[in-house]
mmCIF file of C-alpha atoms in Angstrom:
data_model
loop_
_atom_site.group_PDB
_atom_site.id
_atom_site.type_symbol
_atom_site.label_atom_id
_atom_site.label_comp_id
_atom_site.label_asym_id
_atom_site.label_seq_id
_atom_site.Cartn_x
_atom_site.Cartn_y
_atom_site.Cartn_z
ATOM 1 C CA UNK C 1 11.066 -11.671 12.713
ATOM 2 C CA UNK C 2 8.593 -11.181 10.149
ATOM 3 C CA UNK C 3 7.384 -14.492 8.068
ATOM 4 C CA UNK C 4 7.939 -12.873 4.386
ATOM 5 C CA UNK C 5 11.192 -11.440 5.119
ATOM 6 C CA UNK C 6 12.408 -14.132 5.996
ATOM 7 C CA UNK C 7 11.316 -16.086 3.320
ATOM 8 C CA UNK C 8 12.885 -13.342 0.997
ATOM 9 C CA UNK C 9 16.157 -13.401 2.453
ATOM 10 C CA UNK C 10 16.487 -17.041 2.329
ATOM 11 C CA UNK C 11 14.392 -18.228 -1.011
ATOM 12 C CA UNK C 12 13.043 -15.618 -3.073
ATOM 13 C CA UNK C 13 16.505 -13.169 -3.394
ATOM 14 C CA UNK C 14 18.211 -16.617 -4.548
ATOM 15 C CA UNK C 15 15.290 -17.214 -6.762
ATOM 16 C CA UNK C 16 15.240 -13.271 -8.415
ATOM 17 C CA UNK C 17 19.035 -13.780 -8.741
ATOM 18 C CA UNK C 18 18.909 -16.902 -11.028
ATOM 19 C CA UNK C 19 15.163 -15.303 -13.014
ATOM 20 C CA UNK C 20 17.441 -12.428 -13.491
ATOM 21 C CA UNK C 21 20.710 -13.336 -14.206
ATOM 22 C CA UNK C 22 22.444 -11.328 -11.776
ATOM 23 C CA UNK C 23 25.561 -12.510 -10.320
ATOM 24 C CA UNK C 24 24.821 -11.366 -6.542
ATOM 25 C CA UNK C 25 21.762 -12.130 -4.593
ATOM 26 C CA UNK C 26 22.045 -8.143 -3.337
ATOM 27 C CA UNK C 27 21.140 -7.140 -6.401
ATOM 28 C CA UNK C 28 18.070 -8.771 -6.998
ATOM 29 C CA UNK C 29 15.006 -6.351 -6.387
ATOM 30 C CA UNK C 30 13.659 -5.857 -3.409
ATOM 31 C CA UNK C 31 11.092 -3.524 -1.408
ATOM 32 C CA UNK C 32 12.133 0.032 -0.148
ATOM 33 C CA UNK C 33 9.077 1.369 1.434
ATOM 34 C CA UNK C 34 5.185 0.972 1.116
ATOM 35 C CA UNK C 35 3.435 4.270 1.335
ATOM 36 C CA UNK C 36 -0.270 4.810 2.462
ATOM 37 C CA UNK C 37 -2.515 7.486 2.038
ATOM 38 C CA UNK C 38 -6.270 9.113 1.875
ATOM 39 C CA UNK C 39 -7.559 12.027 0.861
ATOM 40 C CA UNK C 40 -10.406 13.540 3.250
ATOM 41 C CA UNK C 41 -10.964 16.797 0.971
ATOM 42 C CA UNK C 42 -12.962 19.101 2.953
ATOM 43 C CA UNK C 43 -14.667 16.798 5.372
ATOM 44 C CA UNK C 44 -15.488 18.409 8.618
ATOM 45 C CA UNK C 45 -12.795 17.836 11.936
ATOM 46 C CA UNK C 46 -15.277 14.892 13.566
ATOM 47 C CA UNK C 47 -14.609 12.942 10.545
ATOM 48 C CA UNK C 48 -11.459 13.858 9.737
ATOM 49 C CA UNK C 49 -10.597 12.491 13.377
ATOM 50 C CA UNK C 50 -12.512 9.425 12.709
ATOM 51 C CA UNK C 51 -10.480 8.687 9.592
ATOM 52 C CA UNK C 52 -7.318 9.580 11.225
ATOM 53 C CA UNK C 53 -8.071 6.537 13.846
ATOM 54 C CA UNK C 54 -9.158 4.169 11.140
ATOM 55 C CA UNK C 55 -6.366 5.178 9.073
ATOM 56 C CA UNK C 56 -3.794 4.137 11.922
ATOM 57 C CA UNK C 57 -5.178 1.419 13.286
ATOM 58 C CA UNK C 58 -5.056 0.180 9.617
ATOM 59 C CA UNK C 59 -1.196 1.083 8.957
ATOM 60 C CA UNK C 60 0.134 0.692 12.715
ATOM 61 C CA UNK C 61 1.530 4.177 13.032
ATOM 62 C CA UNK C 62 0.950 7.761 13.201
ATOM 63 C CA UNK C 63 0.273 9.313 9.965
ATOM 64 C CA UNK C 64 0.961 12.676 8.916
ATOM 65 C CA UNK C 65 -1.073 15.403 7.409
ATOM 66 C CA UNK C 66 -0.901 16.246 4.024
ATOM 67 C CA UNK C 67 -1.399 19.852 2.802
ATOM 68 C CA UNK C 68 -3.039 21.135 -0.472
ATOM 69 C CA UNK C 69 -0.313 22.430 -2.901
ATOM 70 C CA UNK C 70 -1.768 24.838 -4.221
ATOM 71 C CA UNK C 71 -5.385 27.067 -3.790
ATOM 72 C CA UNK C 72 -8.129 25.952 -5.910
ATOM 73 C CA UNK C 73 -10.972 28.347 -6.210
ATOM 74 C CA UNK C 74 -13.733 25.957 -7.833
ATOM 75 C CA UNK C 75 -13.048 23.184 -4.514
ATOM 76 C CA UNK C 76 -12.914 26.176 -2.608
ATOM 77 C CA UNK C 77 -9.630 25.043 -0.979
ATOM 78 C CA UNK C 78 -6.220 27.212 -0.085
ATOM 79 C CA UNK C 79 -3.219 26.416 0.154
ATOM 80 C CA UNK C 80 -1.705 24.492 3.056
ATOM 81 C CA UNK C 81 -5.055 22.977 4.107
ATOM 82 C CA UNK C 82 -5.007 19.579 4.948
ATOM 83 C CA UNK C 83 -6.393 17.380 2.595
ATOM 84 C CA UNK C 84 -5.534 14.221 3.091
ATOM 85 C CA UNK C 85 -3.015 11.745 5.185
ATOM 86 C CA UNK C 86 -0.405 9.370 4.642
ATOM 87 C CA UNK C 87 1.832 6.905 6.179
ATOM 88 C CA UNK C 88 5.355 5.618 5.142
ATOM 89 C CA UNK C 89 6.388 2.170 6.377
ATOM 90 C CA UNK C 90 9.451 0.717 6.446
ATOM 91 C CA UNK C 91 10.860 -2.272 8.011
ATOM 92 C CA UNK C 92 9.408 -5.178 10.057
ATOM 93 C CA UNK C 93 5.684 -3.438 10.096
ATOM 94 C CA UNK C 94 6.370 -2.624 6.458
ATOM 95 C CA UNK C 95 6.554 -6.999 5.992
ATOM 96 C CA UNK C 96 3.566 -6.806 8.218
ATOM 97 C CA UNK C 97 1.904 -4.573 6.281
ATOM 98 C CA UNK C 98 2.043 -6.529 3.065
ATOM 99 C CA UNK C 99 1.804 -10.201 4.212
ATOM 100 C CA UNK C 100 -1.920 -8.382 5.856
ATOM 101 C CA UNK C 101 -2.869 -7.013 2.461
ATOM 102 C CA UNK C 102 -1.754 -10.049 0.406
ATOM 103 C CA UNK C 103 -3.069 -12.880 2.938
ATOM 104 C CA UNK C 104 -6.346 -10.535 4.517
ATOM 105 C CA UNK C 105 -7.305 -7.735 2.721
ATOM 106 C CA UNK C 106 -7.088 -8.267 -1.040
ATOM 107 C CA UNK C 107 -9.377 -11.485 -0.906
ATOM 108 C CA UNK C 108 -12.105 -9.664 1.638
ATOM 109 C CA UNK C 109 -12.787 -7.192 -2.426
ATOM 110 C CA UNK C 110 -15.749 -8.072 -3.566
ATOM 111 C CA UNK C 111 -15.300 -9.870 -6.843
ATOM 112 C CA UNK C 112 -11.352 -9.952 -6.497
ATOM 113 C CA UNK C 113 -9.961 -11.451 -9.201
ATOM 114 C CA UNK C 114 -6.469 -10.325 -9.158
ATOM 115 C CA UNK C 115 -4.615 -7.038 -9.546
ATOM 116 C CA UNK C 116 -3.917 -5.816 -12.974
ATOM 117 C CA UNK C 117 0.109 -6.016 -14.286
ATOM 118 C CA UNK C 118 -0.855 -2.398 -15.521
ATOM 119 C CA UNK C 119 -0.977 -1.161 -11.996
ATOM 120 C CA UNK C 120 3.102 -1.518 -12.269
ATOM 121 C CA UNK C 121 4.494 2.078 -13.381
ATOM 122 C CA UNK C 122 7.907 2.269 -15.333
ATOM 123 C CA UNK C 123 9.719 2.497 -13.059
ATOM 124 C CA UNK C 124 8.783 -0.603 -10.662
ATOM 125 C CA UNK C 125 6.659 0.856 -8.084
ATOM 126 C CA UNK C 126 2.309 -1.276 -7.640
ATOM 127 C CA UNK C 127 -0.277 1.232 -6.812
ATOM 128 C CA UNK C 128 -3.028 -0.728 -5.544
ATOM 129 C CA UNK C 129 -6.154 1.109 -4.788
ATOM 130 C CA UNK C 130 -9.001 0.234 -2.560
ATOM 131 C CA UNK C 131 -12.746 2.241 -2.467
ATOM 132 C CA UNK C 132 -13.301 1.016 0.998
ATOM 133 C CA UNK C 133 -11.540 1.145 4.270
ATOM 134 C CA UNK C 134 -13.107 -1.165 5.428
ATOM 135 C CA UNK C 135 -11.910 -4.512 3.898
ATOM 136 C CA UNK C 136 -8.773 -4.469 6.618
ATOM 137 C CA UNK C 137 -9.276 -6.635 9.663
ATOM 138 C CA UNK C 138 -8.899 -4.141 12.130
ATOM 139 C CA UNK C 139 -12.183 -2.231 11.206
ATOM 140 C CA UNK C 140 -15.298 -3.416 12.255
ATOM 141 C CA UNK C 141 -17.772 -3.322 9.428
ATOM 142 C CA UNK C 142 -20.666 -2.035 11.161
ATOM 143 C CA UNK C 143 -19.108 0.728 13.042
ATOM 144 C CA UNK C 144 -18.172 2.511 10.424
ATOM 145 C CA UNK C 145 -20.431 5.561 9.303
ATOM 146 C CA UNK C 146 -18.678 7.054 5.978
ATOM 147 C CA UNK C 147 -16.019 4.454 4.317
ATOM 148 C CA UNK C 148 -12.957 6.127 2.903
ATOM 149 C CA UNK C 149 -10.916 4.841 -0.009
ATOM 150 C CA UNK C 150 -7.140 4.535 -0.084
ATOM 151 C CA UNK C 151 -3.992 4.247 -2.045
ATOM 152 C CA UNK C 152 -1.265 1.352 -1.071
ATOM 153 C CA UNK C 153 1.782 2.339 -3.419
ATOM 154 C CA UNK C 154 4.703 -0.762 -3.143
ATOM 155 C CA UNK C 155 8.076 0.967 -3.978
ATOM 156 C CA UNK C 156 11.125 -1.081 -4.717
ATOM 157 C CA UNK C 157 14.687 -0.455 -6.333
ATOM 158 C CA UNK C 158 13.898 -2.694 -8.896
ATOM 159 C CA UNK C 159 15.373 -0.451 -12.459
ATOM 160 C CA UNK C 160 12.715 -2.400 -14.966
ATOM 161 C CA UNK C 161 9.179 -3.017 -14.866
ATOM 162 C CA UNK C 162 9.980 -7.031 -15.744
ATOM 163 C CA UNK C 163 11.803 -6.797 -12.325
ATOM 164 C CA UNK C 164 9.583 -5.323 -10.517
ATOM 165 C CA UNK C 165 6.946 -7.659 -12.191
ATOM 166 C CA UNK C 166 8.668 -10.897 -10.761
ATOM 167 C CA UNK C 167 9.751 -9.303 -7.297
ATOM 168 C CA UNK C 168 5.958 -9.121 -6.715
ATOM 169 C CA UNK C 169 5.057 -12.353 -8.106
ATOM 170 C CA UNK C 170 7.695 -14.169 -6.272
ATOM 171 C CA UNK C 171 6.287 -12.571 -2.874
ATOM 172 C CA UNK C 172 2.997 -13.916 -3.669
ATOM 173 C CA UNK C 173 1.576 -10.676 -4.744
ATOM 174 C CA UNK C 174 -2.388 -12.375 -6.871
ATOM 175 C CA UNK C 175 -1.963 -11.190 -10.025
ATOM 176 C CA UNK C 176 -4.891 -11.846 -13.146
ATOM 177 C CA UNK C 177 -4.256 -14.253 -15.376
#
């Protein structure tokens, strides 16, 4: 079993519940689901199957195409046309996931200094965003010909933003000061 949920289930719930003031450790925030995705626009198919490799080798799992919602004459796309990719984790490779970006990936930024608290929306969900691919272990830095950027979105049940806030600072999430 997975480090970080483990630690949540024994230390940080307990911890949440007593920040919190709720009267059950089940209520305390916690994470749902992190979703990952890319958008390739209109990149030709060799490197839209290049990205599709990096991008699951990065998230563990097959990701799924995403379609354009609607046509747009001046980026000369139509409707239904794949644009980008995502991936929804869940579970044990969803704890695997995040104790890689939090421990690997988010110090390898050049000039990381921490993410800012306005990257937490209303409603408790961290959007983190990166301009390269490449800053995950499992992509060798030379190999790669065009870098992509992605979007890690952290979504949790938490009903406030101070919630969310302290879910993510309790799992170790680095913050700026």
């Amino acid at each position: 079993m997975n480090e970080l949920k483990l630690k949540y289930g024994e230390n940080i719930a307990d911890i949440l519940k007593k920040k919190l003031g709720f009267k059950n450790s089940l209520a305390a925030p916690r994470l749902i689901k992190i979703v990952i995705n890319t958008g390739t626009g209109r990149k030709e198919e060799k490197d839209k199957e290049i990205i599709i490799r990096h991008f699951e080798l990065i998230s563990g799992q097959k990701c799924a195409p995403r379609g354009a919602k609607k046509s747009i004459a001046a980026f000369k796309t139509r409707q239904g046309v794949v644009v980008g990719f995502a991936c929804t984790l869940r579970g044990a490779r969803m704890y695997d996931f995040l104790d890689k970006l939090i421990n690997v990936a988010l110090p390898r930024i050049r000039d990381f200094r921490g993410i800012d608290l306005k990257s937490i929306d209303s409603s408790g969900n961290l959007t983190i965003g990166f301009k390269e691919h490449i800053v995950f272990p499992e992509i060798a830095g030379e190999d790669v010909k065009a870098p992509f950027g992605l979007e890690v979105t952290l979504v949790t049940n938490a009903k406030t933003r101070d919630e969310a806030e302290a879910l993510f600072k309790a799992i170790g999430v680095p913050f700026k000061k």
